[in-house]
Structure formats: C-alpha cells, structure tokens
Tab-separated table of C-alpha atoms in Angstrom:
chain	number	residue	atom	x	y	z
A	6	UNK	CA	86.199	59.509	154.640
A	7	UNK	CA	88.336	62.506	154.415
A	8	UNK	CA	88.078	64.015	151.361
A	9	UNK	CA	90.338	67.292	152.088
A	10	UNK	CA	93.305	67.188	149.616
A	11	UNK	CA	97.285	67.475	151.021
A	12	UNK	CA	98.987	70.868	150.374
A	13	UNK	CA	101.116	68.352	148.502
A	14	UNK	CA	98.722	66.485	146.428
A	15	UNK	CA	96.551	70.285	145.567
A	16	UNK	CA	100.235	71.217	143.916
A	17	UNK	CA	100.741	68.045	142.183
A	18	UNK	CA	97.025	68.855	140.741
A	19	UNK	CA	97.658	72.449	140.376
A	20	UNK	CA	100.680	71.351	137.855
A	21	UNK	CA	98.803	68.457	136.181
A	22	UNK	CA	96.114	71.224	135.070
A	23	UNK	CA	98.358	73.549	134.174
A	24	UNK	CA	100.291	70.788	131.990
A	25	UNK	CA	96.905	70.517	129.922
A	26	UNK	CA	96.214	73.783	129.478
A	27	UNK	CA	96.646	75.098	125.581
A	28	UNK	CA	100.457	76.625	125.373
A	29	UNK	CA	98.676	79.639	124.346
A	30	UNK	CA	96.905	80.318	127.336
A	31	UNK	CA	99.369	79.280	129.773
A	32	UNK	CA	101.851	81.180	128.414
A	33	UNK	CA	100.444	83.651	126.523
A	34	UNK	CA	102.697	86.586	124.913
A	35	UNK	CA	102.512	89.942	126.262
A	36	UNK	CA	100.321	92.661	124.369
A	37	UNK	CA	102.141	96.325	123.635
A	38	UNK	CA	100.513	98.511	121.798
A	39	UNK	CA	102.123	100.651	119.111
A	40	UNK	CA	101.658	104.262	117.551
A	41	UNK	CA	102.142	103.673	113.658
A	42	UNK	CA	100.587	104.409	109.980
A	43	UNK	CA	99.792	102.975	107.516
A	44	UNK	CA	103.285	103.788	105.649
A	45	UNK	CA	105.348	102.119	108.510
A	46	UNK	CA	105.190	98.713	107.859
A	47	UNK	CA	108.402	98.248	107.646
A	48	UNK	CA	109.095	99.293	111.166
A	49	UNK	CA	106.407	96.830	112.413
A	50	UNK	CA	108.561	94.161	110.621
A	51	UNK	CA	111.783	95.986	111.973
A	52	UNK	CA	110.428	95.578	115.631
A	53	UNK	CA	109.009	91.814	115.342
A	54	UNK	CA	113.285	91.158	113.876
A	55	UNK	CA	114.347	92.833	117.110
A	56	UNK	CA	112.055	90.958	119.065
A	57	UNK	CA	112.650	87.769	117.524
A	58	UNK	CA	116.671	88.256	117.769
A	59	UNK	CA	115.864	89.147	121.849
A	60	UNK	CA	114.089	85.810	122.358
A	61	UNK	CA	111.032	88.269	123.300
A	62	UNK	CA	107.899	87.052	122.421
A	63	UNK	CA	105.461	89.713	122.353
A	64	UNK	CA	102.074	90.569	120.211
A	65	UNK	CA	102.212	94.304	118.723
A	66	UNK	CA	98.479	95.975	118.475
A	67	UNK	CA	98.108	99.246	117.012
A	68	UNK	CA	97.477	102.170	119.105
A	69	UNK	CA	94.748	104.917	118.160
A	70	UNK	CA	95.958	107.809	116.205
A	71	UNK	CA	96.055	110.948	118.690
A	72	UNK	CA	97.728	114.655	118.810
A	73	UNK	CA	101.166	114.772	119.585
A	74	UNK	CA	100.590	115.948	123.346
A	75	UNK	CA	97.574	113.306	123.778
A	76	UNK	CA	100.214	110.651	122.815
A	77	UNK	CA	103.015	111.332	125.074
A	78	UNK	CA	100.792	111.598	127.659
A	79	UNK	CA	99.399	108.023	126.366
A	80	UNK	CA	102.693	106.769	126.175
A	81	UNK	CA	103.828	108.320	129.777
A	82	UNK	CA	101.269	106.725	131.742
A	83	UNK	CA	102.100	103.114	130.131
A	84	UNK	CA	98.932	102.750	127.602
A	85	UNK	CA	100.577	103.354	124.585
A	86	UNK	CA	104.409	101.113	124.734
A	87	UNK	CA	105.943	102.082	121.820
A	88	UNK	CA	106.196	105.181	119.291
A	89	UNK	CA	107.649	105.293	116.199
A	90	UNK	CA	107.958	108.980	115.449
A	91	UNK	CA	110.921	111.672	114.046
A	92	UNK	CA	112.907	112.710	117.006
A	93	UNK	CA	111.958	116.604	118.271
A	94	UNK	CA	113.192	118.880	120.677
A	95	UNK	CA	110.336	117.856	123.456
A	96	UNK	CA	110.777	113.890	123.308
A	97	UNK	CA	114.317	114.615	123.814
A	98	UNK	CA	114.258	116.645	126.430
A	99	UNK	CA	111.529	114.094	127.812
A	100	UNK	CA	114.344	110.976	127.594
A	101	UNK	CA	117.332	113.684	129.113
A	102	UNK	CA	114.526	113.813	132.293
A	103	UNK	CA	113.763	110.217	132.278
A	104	UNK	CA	110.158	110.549	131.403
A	105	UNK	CA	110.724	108.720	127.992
A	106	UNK	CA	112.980	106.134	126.443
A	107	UNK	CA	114.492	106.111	123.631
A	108	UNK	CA	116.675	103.927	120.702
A	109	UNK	CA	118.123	106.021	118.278
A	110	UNK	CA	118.328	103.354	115.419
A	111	UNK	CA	117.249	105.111	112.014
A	112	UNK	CA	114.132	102.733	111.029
A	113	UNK	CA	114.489	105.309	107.797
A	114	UNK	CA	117.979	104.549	107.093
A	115	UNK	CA	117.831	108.738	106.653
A	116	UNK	CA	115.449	108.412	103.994
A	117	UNK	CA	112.796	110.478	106.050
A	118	UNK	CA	115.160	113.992	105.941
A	119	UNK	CA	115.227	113.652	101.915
A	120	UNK	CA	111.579	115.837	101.609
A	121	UNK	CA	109.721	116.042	98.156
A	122	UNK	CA	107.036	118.575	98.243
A	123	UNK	CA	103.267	117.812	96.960
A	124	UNK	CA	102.098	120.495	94.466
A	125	UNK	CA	99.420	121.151	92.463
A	126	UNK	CA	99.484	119.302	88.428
A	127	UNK	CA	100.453	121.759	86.423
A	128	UNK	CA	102.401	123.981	88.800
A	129	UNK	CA	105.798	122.729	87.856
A	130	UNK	CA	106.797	125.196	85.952
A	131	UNK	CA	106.075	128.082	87.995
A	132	UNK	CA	108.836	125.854	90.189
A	133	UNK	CA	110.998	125.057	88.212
A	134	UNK	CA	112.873	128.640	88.609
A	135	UNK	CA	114.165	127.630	92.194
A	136	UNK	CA	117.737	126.778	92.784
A	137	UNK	CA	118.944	127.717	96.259
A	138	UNK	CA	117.522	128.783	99.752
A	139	UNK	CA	116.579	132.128	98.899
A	140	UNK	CA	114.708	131.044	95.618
A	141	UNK	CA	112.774	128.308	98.196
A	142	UNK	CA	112.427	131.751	100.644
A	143	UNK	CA	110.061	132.981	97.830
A	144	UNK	CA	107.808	130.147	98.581
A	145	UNK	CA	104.965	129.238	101.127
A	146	UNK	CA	105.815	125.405	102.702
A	147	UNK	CA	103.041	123.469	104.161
A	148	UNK	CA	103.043	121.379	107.243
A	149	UNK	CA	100.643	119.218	109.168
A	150	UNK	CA	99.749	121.134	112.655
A	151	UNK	CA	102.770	120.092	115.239
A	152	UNK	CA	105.150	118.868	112.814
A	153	UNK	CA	108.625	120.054	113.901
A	154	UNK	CA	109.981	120.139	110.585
A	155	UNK	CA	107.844	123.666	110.172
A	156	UNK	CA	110.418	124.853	112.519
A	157	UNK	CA	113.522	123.616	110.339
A	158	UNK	CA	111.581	125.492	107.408
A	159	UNK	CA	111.644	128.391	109.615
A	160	UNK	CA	114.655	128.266	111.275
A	161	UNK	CA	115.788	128.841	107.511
A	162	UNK	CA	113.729	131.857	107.012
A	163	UNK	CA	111.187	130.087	104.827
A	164	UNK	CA	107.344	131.124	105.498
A	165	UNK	CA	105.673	128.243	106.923
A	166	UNK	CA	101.942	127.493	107.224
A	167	UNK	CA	100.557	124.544	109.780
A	168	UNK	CA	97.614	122.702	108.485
A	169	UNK	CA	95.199	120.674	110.731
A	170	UNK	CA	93.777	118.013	108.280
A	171	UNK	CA	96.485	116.631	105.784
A	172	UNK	CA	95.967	112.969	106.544
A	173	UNK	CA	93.575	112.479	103.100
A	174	UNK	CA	95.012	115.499	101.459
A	175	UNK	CA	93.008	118.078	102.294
A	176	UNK	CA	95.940	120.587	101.744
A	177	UNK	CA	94.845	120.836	98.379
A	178	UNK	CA	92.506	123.864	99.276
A	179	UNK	CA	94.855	125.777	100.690
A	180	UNK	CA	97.021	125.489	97.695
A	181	UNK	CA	93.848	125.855	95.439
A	182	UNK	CA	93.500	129.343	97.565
A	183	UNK	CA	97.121	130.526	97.194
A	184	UNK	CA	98.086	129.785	100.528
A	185	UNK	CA	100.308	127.138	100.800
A	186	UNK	CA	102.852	126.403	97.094
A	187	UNK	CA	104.161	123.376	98.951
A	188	UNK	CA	103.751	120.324	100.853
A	189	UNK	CA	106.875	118.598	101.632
A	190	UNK	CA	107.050	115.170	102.999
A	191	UNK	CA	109.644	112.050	102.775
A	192	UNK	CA	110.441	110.984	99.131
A	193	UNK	CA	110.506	107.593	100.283
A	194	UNK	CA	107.019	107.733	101.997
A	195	UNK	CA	105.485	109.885	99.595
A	196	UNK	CA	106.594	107.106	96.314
A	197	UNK	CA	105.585	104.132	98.386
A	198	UNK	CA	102.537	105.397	99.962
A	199	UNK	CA	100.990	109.191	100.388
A	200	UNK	CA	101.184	109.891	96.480
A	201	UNK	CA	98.655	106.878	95.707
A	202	UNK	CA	96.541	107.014	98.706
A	203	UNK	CA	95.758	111.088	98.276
A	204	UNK	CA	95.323	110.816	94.489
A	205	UNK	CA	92.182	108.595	95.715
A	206	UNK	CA	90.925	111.767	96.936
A	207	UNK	CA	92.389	114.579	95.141
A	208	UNK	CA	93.328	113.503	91.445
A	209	UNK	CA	94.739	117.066	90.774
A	210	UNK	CA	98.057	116.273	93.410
A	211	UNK	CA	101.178	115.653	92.311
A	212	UNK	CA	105.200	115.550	93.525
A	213	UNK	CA	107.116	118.035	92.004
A	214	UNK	CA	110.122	116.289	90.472
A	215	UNK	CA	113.053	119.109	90.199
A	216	UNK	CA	113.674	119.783	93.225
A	217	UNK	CA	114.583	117.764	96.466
A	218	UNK	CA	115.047	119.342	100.466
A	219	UNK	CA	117.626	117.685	102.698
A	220	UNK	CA	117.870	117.776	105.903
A	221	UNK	CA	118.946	115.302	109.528
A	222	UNK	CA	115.243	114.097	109.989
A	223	UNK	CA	115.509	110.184	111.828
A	224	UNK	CA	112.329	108.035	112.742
A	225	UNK	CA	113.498	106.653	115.876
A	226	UNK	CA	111.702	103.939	118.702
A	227	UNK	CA	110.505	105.382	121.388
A	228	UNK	CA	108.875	102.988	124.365
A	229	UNK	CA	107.060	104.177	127.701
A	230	UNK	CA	109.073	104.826	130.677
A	231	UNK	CA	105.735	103.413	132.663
A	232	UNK	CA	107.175	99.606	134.562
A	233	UNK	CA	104.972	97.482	132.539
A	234	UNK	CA	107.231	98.480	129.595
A	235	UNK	CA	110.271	97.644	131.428
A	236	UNK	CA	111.275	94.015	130.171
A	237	UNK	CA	110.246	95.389	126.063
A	238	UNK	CA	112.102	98.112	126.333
A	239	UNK	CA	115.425	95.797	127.667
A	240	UNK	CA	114.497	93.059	124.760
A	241	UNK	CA	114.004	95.946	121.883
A	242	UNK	CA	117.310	97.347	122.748
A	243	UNK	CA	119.250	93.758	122.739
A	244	UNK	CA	117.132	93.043	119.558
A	245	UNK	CA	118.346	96.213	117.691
A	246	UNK	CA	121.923	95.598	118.316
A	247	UNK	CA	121.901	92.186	117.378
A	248	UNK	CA	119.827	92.869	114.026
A	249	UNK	CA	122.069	96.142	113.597
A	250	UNK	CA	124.927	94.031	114.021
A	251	UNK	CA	124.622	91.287	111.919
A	252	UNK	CA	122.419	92.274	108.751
A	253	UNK	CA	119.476	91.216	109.669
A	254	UNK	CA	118.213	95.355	109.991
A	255	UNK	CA	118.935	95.766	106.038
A	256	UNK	CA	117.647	92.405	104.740
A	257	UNK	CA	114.160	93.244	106.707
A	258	UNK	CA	114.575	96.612	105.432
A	259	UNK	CA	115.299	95.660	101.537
A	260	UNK	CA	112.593	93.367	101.749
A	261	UNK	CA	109.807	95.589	103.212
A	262	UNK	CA	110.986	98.999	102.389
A	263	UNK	CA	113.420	99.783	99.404
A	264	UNK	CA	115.677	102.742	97.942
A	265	UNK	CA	113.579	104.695	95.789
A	266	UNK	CA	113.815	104.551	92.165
A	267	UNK	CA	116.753	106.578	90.892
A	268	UNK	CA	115.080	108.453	88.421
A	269	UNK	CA	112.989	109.688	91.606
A	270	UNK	CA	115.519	111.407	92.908
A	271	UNK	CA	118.557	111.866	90.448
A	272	UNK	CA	119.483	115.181	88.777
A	273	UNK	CA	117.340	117.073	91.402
A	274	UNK	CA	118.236	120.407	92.600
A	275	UNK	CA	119.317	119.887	96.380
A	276	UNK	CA	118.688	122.275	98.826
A	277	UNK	CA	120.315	121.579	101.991
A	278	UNK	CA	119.280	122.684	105.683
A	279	UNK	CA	120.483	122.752	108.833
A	280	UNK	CA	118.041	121.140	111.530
A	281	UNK	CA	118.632	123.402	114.333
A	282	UNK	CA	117.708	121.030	117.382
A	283	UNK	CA	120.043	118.086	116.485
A	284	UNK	CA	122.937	116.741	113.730
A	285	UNK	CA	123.337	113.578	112.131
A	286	UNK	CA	125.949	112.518	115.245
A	287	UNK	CA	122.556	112.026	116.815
A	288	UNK	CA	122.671	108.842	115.628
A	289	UNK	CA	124.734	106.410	117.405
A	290	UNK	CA	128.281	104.932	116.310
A	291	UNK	CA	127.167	101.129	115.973
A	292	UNK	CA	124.042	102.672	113.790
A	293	UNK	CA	125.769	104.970	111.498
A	294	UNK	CA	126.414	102.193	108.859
A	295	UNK	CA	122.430	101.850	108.263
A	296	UNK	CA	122.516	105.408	106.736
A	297	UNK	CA	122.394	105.343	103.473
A	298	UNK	CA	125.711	107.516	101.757
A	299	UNK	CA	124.183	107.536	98.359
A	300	UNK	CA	124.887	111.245	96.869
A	301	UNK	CA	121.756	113.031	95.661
A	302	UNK	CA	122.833	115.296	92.714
C-alpha cells in the first residue's frame, strides 16, 4: 500500500489543522512593548483607540523603566516599540536623521507644560512673595537627572539642581538640606497621581498652590524606527488621525484623564517661559484643536 500523501492532499490537511486550531493561536496579535508610568494610563487607553480605529490588533506590554540614553538605544534596536515621553532636543534631532519616529499628537492636551512645584508643608509662605521671573530667579528648582525641562529653567536664568532618585520622593532631603526650594512637575500629573503616591513616603510634601509655571511642554508617541515596528507605526498614525478627527481622542481622554479642578489652578500667579528648543507650532495643524485654550489667571 502506498501510504505517502499527495502534495495536494498534505495541503488540504495542512488547512484542515489549521481550521481547528484556537483563533488565538492561529492568529495571534502582535506583542509591542511600551515605555510608560504609572500616571499614563490614559495614553495606554489613547493608543488601544488608535489601534482599534486602524483595524490593528496588537497586545501592548510594558517595557522596563531605563535612563534616557539606555532607552533610545532600547527603542533603536527594535526592543522597546513605543515611547511615550516629552519631546527634547535629541529625539528630535533623532526623527530629522531617521533614527526615530515620531507623532506629534499632544496625549496631554498641553496639560504637561502647566508645572506646579512640590514644596515642603509649611513653606508657603516663604513663597508666597514671588510674582514674576526674577522673583522665581531667587529660587533653587529641582529636576529629576536628564529632564530637559532643567534646561528651560535655565535657559531663563533660574538655578537648577538635577536629582537622581525622585521617583518615591526622595527630593525631600535635598529640600530638608536647603538645596533645592522647588520641585516642579505637571499640575495634572501631580493632582491625579505623584501628590498621593509620594505622601505614602514622605507625609511632610506638599504642592504649593499660588503659583503656577507655563511653558510648550507636549508628551508625544514615539515608535522604533527598527522593521519589526514598521506596520504599528503605519496603524498608530492612521489610528491618531481618525480618533483626532472624529472625537474619539477627547471622549477617551475625558473619560481616563480629566481637566483639573479649577480651584487647582485658578487665581494662580502665572509665570510664563519660553522653551528654547521648540514652540507650540510644534504641534501639528489637524492636532491643534486637542489643546486645551482655557486661560490660567
């Protein structure tokens, strides 16, 4: 008997067994991995809308927190897909030279370049003198180590110290020491999620509530020039214009991450600075409606 099978009948088998596979293992979605916090979960949900609107179907795992340079290299050589991170002078000179991509959508709406600054309880008052630049020029700002918005601090002639650890707020001891008077971060993050989350470690933090920094700061997607990343990238960018386009961006965004309360940020002195490595035209045309045009005063 001849028991060899037909190149004809070993397809016809070979599409019969793939018929009974599970649908989730014969056509299982691809895995990207993501650089994100804890505070960006409205980002995550921003990139699953895109996705969804693209007709993409794709898992999102986070990535390992790294250093800045650690991740673009992570992100270069295709093992970290997507970033979700305030545009800076490098990773836009990286997307001019090809070596990154880039959509400039504001997942922040603008929110992130409205900074109030962590202080010390009871410090307020010692604050409470500053009105302008050159009252803020009397003061020592705080940064995380990297963070290009120590150079926008600088750039306006305001001494500016880089801390390593911030993450749990251990900037406390260099305020406790006289060394730093402020940590500024976004008011919108800082409500929503670094004020409770430090005070589980350091009780004696606080937001100072008179004044409020302003400045073009946008959280923008960044995705891996590596191949692999070639088809996400295409599907993010058709998934951002369609969810730009038609509402969907601000329903996910009112759902998941709302205006702060106005009593937050109402009847605040407002010091505004120039960035001096990009202005608010950074953002495209067809995304300028997401920013928010509520005057601070």
């Amino acid at each position: 008997m001849n028991t060899s099978f037909s190149p004809y009948r070993r397809s016809l088998l070979g599409l019969m067994a793939g018929a009974l596979l599970p649908t989730s293992f014969a056509a299982a979605a691809p895995v990207f991995s993501v650089q994100t916090e804890p505070s960006l979960a409205h980002c995550i949900a921003l990139l699953h809308a895109a996705l969804k609107a693209a007709q993409f179907p794709a898992s999102l795992t986070d990535a390992p927190h790294t250093s800045e340079t650690r991740n673009l290299h992570e992100t270069t050589s295709g093992r970290i897909h997507i970033n979700l991170l305030p545009a800076s002078p490098t990773r836009l000179d990286m997307v001019r030279e090809g070596r990154l991509r880039m959509i400039p959508v504001p997942l922040e709406r603008g929110l992130l370049g409205w900074r109030t600054s962590f202080i010390l309880q009871g410090q307020e008052k010692a604050l409470a003198h500053i009105r302008d630049l050159n009252g803020l020029r009397t003061l020592t700002i705080g940064q995380g180590t990297g963070w290009w918005d120590a150079e926008v601090y600088r750039a306006a002639g305001i001494t500016t110290r880089e801390v390593q650890a911030w993450r749990n707020g251990e900037f406390i001891e260099q305020m406790k020491a006289g060394v730093i008077d402020l940590f500024p971060m976004g008011l919108g993050e800082s409500l929503s999620y670094f004020l409770p989350h430090f005070r589980q470690h350091h009780q004696q933090l606080g937001l100072e509530e008179s004044l409020l920094l302003r400045y073009p700061w946008y959280r923008f997607v960044w995705v891996s020039p590596h191949p692999s990343a070639d088809e996400l990238y295409e599907a993010l960018q058709r998934g951002f214009d369609i969810i730009c386009s038609n509402g969907v961006f601000e329903s996910v965004w009112n759902q998941t991450r709302q205006l702060p309360p106005a009593d937050s940020w109402q009847n605040r002195t407002v010091i505004e600075l120039d960035n001096p490595f990009y202005t608010p035209d950074i953002v495209p045309q067809r995304y300028q409606h997401l920013l928010l045009k509520k005057k601070v005063s």
